[in-house]
Short mmCIF file of C-alpha atoms and ligand atoms in Angstrom, two decimals:
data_model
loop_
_atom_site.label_atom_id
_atom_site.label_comp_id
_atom_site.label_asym_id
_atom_site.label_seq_id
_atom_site.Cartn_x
_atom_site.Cartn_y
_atom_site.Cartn_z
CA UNK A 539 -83.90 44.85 -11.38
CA UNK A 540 -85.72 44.22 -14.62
CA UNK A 541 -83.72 46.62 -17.90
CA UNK A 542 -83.83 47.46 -21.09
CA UNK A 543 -80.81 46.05 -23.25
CA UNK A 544 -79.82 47.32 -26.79
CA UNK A 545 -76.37 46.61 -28.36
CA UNK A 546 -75.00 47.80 -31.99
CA UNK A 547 -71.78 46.73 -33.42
CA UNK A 548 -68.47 49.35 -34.46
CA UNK A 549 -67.48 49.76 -37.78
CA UNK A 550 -64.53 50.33 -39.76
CA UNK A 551 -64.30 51.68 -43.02
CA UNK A 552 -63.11 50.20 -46.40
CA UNK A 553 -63.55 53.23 -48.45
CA UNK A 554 -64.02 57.14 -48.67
CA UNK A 555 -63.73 58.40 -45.24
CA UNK A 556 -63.64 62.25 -45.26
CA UNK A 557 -64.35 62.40 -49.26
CA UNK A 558 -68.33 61.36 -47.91
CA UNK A 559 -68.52 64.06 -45.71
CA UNK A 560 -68.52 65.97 -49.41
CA UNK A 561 -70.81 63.63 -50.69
CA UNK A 562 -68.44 60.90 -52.31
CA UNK A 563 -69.49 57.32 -52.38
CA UNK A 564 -68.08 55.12 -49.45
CA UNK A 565 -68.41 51.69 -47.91
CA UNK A 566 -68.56 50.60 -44.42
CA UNK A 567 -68.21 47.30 -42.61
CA UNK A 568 -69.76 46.11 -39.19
CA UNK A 569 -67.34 44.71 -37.12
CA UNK A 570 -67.74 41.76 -34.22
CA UNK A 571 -67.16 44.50 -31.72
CA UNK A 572 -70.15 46.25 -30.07
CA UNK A 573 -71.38 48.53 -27.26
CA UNK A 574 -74.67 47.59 -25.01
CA UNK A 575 -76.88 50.12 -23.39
CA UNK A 576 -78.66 49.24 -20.78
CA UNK A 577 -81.66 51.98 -18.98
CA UNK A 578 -84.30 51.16 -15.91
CA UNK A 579 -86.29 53.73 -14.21
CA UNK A 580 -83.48 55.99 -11.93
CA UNK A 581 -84.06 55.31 -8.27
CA UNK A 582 -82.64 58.73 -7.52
CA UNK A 583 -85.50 60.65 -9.71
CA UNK A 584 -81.82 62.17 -11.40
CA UNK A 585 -80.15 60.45 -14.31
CA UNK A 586 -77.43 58.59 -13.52
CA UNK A 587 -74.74 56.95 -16.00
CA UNK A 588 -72.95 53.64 -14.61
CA UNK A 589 -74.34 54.90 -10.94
CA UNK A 590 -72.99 58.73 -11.57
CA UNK A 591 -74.98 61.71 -11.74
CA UNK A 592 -75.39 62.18 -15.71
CA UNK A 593 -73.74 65.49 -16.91
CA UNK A 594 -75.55 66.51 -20.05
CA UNK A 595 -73.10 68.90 -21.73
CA UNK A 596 -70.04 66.33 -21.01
CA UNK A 597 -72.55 63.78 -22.93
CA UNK A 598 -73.62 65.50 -26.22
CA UNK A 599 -74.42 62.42 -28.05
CA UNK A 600 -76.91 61.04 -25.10
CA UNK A 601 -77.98 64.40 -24.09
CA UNK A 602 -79.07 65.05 -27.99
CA UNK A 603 -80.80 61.93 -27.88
CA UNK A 604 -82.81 62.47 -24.39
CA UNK A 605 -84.14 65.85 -25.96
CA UNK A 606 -85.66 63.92 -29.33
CA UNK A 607 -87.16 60.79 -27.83
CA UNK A 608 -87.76 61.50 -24.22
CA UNK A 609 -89.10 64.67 -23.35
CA UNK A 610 -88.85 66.06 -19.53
CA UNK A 611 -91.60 68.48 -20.44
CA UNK A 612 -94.00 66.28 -20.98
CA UNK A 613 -93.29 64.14 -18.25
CA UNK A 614 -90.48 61.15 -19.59
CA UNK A 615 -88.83 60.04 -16.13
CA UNK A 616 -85.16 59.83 -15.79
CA UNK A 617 -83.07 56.72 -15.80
CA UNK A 618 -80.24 55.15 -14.91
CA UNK A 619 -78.29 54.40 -18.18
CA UNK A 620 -75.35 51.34 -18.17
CA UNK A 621 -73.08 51.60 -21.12
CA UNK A 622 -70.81 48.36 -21.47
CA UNK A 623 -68.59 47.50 -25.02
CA UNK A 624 -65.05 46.66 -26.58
CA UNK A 625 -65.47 49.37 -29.27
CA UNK A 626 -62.29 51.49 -28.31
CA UNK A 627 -63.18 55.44 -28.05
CA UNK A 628 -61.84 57.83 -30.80
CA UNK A 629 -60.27 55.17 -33.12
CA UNK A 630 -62.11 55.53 -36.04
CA UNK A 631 -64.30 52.31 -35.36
CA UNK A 632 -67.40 54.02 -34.88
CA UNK A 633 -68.09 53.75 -30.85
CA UNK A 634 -70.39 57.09 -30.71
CA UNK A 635 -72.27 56.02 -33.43
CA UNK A 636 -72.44 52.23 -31.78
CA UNK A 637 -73.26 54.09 -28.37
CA UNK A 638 -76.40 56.46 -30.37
CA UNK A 639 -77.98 53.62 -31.81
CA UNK A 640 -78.04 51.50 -29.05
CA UNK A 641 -79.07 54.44 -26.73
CA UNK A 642 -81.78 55.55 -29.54
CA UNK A 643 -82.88 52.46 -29.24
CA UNK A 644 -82.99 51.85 -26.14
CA UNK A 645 -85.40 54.83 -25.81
CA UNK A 646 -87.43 54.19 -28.41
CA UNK A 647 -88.00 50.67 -27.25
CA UNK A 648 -88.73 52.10 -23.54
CA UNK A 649 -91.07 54.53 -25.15
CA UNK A 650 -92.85 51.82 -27.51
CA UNK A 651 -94.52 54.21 -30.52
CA UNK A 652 -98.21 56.01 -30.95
CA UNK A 653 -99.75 55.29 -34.72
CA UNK A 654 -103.27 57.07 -35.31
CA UNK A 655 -106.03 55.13 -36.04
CA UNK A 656 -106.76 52.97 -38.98
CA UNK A 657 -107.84 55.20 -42.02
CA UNK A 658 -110.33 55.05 -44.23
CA UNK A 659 -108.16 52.57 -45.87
CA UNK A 660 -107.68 50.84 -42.99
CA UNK A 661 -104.02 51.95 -42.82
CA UNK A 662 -102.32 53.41 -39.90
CA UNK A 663 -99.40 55.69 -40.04
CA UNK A 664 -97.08 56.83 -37.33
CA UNK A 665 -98.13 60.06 -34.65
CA UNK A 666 -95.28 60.78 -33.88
CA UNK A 667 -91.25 59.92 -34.68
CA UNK A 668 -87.80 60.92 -36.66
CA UNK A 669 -87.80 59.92 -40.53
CA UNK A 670 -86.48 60.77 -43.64
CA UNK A 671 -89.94 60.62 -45.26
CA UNK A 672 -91.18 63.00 -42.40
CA UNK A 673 -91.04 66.64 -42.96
CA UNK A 674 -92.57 67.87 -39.31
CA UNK A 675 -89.64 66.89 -37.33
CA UNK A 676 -85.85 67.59 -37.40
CA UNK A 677 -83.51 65.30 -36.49
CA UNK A 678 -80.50 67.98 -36.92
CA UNK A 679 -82.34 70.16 -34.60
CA UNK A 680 -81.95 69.58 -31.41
CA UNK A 681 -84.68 72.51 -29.90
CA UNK A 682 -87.16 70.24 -32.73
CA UNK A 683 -88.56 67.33 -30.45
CA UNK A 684 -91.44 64.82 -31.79
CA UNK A 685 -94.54 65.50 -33.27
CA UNK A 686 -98.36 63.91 -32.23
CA UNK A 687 -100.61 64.50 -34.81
CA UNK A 688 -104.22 63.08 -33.68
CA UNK A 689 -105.48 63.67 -29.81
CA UNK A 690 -104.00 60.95 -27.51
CA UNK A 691 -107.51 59.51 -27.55
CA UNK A 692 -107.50 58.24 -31.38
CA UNK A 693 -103.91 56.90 -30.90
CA UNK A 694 -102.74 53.33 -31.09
CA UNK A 695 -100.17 52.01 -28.94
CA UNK A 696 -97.66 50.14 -30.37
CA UNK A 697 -94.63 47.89 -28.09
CA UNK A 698 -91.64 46.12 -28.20
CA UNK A 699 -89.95 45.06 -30.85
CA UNK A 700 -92.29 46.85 -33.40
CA UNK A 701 -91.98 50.18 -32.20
CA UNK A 702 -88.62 50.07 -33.17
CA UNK A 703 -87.52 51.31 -36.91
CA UNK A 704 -83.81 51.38 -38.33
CA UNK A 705 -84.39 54.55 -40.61
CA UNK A 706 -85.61 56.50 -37.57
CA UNK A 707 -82.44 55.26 -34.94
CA UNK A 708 -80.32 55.81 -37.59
CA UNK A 709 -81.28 59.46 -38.52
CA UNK A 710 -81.11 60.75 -34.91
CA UNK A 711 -77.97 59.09 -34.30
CA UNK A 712 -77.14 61.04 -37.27
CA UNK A 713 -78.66 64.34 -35.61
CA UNK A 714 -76.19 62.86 -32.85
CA UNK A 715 -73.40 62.85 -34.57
CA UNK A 716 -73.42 65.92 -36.63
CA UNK A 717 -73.99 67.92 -33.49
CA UNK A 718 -70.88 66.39 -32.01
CA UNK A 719 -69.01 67.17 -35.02
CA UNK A 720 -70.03 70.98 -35.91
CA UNK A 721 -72.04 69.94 -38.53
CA UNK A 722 -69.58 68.41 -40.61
CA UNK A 723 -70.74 64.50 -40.15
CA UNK A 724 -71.81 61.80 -43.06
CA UNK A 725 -74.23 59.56 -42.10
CA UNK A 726 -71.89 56.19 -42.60
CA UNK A 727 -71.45 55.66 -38.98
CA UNK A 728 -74.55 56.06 -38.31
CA UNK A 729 -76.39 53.87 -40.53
CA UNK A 730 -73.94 50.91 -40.43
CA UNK A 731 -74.39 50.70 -36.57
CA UNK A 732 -78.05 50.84 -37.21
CA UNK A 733 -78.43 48.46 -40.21
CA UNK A 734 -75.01 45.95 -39.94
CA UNK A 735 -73.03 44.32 -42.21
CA UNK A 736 -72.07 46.62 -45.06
CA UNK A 737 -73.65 49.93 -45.89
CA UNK A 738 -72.86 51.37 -49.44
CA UNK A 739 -73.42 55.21 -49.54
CA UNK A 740 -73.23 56.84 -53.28
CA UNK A 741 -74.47 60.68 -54.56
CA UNK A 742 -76.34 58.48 -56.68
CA UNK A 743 -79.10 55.38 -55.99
CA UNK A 744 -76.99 51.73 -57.14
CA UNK A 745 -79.35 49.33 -59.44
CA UNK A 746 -77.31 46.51 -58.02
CA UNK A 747 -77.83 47.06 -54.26
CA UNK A 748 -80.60 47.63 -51.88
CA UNK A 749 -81.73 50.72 -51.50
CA UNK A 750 -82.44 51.72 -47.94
CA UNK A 751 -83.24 55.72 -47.87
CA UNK A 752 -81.53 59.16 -48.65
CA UNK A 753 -80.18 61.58 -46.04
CA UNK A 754 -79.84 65.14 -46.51
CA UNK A 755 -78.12 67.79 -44.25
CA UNK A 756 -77.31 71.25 -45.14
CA UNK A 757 -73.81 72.31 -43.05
CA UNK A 758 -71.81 75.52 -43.57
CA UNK A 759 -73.83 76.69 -46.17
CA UNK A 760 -73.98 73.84 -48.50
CA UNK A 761 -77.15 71.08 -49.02
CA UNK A 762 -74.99 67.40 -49.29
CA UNK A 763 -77.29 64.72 -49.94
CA UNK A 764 -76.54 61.20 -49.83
CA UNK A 765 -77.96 57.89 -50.80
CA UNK A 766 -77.81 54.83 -48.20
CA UNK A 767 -77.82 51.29 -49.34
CA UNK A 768 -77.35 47.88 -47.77
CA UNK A 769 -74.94 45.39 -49.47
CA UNK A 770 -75.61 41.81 -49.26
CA UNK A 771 -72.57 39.92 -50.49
CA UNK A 772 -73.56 37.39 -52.45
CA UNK A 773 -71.05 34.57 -50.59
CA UNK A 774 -69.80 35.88 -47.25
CA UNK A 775 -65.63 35.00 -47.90
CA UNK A 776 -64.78 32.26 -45.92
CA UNK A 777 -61.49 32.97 -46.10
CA UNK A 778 -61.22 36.54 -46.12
CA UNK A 779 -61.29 38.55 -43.20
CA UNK A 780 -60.27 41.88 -41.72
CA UNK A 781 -57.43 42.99 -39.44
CA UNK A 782 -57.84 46.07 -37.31
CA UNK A 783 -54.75 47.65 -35.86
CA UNK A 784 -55.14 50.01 -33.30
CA UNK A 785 -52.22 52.50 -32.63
CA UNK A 786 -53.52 53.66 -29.43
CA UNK A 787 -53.54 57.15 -30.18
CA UNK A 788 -56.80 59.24 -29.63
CA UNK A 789 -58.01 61.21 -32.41
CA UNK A 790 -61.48 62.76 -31.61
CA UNK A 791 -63.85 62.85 -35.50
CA UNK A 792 -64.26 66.38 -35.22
CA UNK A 793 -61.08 68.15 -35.26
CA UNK A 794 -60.16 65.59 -38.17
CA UNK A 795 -63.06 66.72 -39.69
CA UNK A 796 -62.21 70.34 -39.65
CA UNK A 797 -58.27 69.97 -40.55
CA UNK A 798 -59.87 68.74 -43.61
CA UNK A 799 -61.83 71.65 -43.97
CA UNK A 800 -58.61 74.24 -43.37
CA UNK A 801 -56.73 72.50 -45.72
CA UNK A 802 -59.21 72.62 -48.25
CA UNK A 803 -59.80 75.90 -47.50
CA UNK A 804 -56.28 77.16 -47.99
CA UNK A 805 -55.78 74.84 -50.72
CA UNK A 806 -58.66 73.99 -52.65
CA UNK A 807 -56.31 72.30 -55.17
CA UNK A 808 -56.73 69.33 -52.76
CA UNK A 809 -60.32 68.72 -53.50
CA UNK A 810 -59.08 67.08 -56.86
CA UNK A 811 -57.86 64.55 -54.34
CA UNK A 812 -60.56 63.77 -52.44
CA UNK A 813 -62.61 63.65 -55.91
CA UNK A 814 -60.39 60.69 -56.25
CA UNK A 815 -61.06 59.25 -53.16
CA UNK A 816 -65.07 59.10 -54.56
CA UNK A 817 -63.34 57.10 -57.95
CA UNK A 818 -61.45 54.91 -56.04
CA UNK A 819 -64.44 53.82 -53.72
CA UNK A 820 -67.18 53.33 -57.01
CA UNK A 821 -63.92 51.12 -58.00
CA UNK A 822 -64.17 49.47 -54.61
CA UNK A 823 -68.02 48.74 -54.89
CA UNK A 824 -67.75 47.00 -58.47
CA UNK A 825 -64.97 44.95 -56.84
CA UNK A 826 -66.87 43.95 -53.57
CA UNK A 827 -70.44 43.45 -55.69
CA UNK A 828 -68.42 41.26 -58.23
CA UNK A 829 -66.24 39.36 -54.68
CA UNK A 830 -63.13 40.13 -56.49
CA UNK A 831 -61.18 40.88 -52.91
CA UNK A 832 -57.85 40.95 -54.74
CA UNK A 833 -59.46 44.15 -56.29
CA UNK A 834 -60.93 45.15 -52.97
CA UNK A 835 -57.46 45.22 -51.41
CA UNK A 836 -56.27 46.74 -53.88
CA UNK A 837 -58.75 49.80 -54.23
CA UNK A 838 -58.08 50.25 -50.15
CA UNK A 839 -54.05 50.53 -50.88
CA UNK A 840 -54.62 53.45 -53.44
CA UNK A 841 -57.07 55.01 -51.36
CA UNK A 842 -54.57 54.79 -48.32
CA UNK A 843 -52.01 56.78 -50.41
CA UNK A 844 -54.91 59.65 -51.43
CA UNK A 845 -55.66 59.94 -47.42
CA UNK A 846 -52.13 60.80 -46.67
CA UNK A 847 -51.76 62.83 -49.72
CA UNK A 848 -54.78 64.78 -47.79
CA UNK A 849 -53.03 64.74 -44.57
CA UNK A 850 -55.20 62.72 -42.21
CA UNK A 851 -52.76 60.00 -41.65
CA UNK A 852 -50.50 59.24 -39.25
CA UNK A 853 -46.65 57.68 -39.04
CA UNK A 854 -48.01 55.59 -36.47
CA UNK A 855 -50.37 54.67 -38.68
CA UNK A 856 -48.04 54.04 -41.85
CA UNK A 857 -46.57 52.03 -39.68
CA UNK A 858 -49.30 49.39 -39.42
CA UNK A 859 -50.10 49.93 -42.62
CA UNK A 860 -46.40 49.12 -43.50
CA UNK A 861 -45.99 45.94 -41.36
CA UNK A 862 -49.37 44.42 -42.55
CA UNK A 863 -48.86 45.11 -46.53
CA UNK A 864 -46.31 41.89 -47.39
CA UNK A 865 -48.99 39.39 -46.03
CA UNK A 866 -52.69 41.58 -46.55
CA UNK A 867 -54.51 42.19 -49.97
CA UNK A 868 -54.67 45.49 -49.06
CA UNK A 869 -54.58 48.40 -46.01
CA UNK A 870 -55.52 51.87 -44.94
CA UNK A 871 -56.87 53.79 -41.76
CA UNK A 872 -60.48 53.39 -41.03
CA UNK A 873 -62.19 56.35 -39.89
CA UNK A 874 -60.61 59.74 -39.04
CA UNK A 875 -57.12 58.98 -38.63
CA UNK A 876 -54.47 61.22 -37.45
CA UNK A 877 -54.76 57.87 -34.93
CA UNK A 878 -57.00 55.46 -34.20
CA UNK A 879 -56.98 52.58 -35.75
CA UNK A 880 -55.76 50.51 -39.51
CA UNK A 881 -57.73 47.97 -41.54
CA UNK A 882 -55.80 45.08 -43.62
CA UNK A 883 -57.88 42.92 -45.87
CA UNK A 884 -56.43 39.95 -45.55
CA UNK A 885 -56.54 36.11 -46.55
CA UNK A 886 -53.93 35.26 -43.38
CA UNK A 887 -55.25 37.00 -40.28
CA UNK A 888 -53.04 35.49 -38.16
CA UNK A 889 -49.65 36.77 -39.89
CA UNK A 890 -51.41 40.11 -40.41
CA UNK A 891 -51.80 40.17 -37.19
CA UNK A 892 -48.60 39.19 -35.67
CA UNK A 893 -47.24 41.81 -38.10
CA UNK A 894 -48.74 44.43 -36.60
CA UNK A 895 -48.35 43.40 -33.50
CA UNK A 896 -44.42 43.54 -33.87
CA UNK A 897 -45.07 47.04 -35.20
CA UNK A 898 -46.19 48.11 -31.71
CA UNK A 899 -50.42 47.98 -32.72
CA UNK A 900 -53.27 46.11 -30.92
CA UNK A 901 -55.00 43.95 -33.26
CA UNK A 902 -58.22 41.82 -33.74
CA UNK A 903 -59.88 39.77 -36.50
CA UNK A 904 -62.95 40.61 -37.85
CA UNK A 905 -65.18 38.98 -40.77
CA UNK A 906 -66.89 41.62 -43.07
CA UNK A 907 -69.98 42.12 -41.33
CA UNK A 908 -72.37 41.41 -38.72
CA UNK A 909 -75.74 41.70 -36.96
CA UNK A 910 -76.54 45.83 -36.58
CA UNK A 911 -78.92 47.20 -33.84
CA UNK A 912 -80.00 44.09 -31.58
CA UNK A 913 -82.24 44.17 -28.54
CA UNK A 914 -80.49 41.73 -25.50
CA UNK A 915 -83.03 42.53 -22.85
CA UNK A 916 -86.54 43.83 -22.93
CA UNK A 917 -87.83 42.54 -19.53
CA UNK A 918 -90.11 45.81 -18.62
CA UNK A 919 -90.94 47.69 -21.77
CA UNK A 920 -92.62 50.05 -21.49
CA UNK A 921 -91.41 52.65 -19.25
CA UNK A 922 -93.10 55.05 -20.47
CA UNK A 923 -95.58 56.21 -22.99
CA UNK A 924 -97.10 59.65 -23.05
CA UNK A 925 -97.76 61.44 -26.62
O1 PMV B 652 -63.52 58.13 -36.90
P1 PMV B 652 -64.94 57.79 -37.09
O2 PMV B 652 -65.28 56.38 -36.74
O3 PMV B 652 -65.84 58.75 -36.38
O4 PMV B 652 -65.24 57.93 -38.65
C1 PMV B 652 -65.17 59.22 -39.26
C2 PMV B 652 -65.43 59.16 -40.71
C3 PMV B 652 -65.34 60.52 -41.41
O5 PMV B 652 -65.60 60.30 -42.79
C4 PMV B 652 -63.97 61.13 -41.26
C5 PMV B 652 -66.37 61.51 -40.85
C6 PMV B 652 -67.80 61.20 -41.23
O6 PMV B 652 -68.69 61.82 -40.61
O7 PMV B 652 -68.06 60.41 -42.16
#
């Protein structure tokens, strides 16, 4: 049966996880790991995911995402939703991020998107859809669905590939996310699963790096704001590549997230460390923009020690981190530790590897970067397209 295929790749993190939850600067990677989500019409009339009945509240991050782009009220069928990948769950490598954009896109390509009529300047703008330049929508609300603003009648239909835009996937995912994590979630994740190969995110905008929008989410009582950029390395290494370690330890993002929180709470001496955590990525950007990776590796070492110093690592993690040092240029966790997984920088992946192999982790080799949100399949788009 004809489908609907979107996949986005995982991530790992070479800088200031936890520190940009408070609005510090931080860099992420996409990795050569992804997730695919495939949807067709449900032959059941219920949703089903991989051929079981769907259970919403078990499935916040797809549920979330149903409510923004496919509305039941005004008639969106269900579907049966296939979710294939090699992004391990709860490691820190970004799979509900992966699984949002894909899914968000998915939708949005099933959907296609309504723009009103040209203008008087002949220029035609959206009717409805998630952005950060749109103030009529939500995306952190999940009762706040889309908006049409001209009578279906004046609309113009637009399909495939063109319906689909990075800013908007990469905001709900956002929504996504920050529901799933009690508010408390950056938008790093989100972005590099959307937008690929390495996403810069400062409090301020870069000169030196392309800008790509600013997010803003107010959570337990404060307004964080950050800005989102896309970093093209000017040579892609060829001889530089990444080593994730996985200790095979679940650690779920959110209750990370909110040890952070306590302990800052008790003790909010500790912020002065995760201020540091902000230096030590801006140090980590100059390093990466100027392809100094002996820098790079460097800047992810000190950061490792400012992570434990803030409790969210792991002796299963020190572990890896341990084993891979002698022969990597640098190593940390990636993501929300406690578990999950390590990164080494590294100009031998192979001895990296078998390092931390010996220390009891599963490994692979990455390069820094690749393709974000792609469409496989698009065989019967659309499904459907109400405003
Ligand atoms: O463990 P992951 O892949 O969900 O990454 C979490 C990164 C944090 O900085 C700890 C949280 C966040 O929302 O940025």
């Amino acid at each position: 049966m004809s489908k609907i295929t979107v996949s986005a790749p995982g991530k790992c993190i070479l800088f200031g996880e936890h520190a940009v939850v408070y609005g510090h600067p931080a860099v992420a990677v996409a990795i050569d790991r992804r997730i695919s989500v495939s949807i067709q019409p449900s032959k059941t009339g219920s949703w089903l995911l991989d051929g079981n009945e769907l259970n919403m509240s078990k499935n916040p991050h797809i549920s979330g995402l149903i409510k923004k782009l496919w509305p039941a009220d005004l008639g969106a069928p269900a579907l049966s939703i296939q979710i294939e990948g090699n992004i391990p769950r709860s490691s820190g490598l970004g799979s509900s991020a992966a699984l949002s954009v894909a899914f968000a896109g998915a939708l949005r390509l099933a959907r296609g998107r309504w723009l009103t009529a040209p203008d008087s300047n002949q220029q035609q703008h959206w009717a409805e859809g998630f952005s950060s330049s749109i103030s009529q929508t939500n995306p952190y609300d999940l009762s706040c669905g889309f908006f049409a603003t001209t009578p279906t009648n004046e609309l113009h239909h637009l399909n495939g590939m063109d319906a689909i835009d990075l800013d908007e996937i990469a905001i709900l995912s956002h929504g996504a996310e920050a529901n799933a994590q009690n508010g408390r979630a950056s938008p790093m994740d989100s972005s590099t699963c959307a937008h690929g190969n390495i996403v810069v995110i400062s409090n301020k905008i870069e000169r030196n790096i392309d800008y790509l929008y600013q997010r803003n989410l107010t959570t337990h009582g404060s307004e964080i704001s950050w800005h989102i950029h896309a970093l093209e390395l000017v040579q892609q290494p060829d001889d530089v590549y990444l080593v994730i370690g996985n200790t095979g330890i679940n650690a779920p993002t959110g209750k990370q997230v909110a040890k952070l929180a306590e302990l800052l709470r008790q003790n909010p001496m500790k912020m002065k460390e995760v201020e540091t955590i902000g230096k030590i990525a801006r140090r980590g950007i100059d390093a990466l923009l100027g392809g100094d990776y002996d820098a790079v590796g460097r800047s992810m070492s000190e950061n490792q020690l400012m992570l434990k110093s803030i409790g969210v690592s792991s002796p299963e993690l020190e572990q890896l981190i341990k084993a891979a040092s002698p022969t990597s240029l640098g190593a940390k966790l990636t993501g929300a530790g406690g578990g999950g997984c390590m990164v080494a920088l590294t100009r031998n992946p192979q001895l990296t590897s078998d390092a931390i192999e010996l220390a009891g982790g599963r490994t692979f080799i990455t390069k820094l970067g690749t393709a974000g949100l792609t469409v496989e399949t698009n065989d019967i788009t659309p499904i459907w397209t109400k405003s």
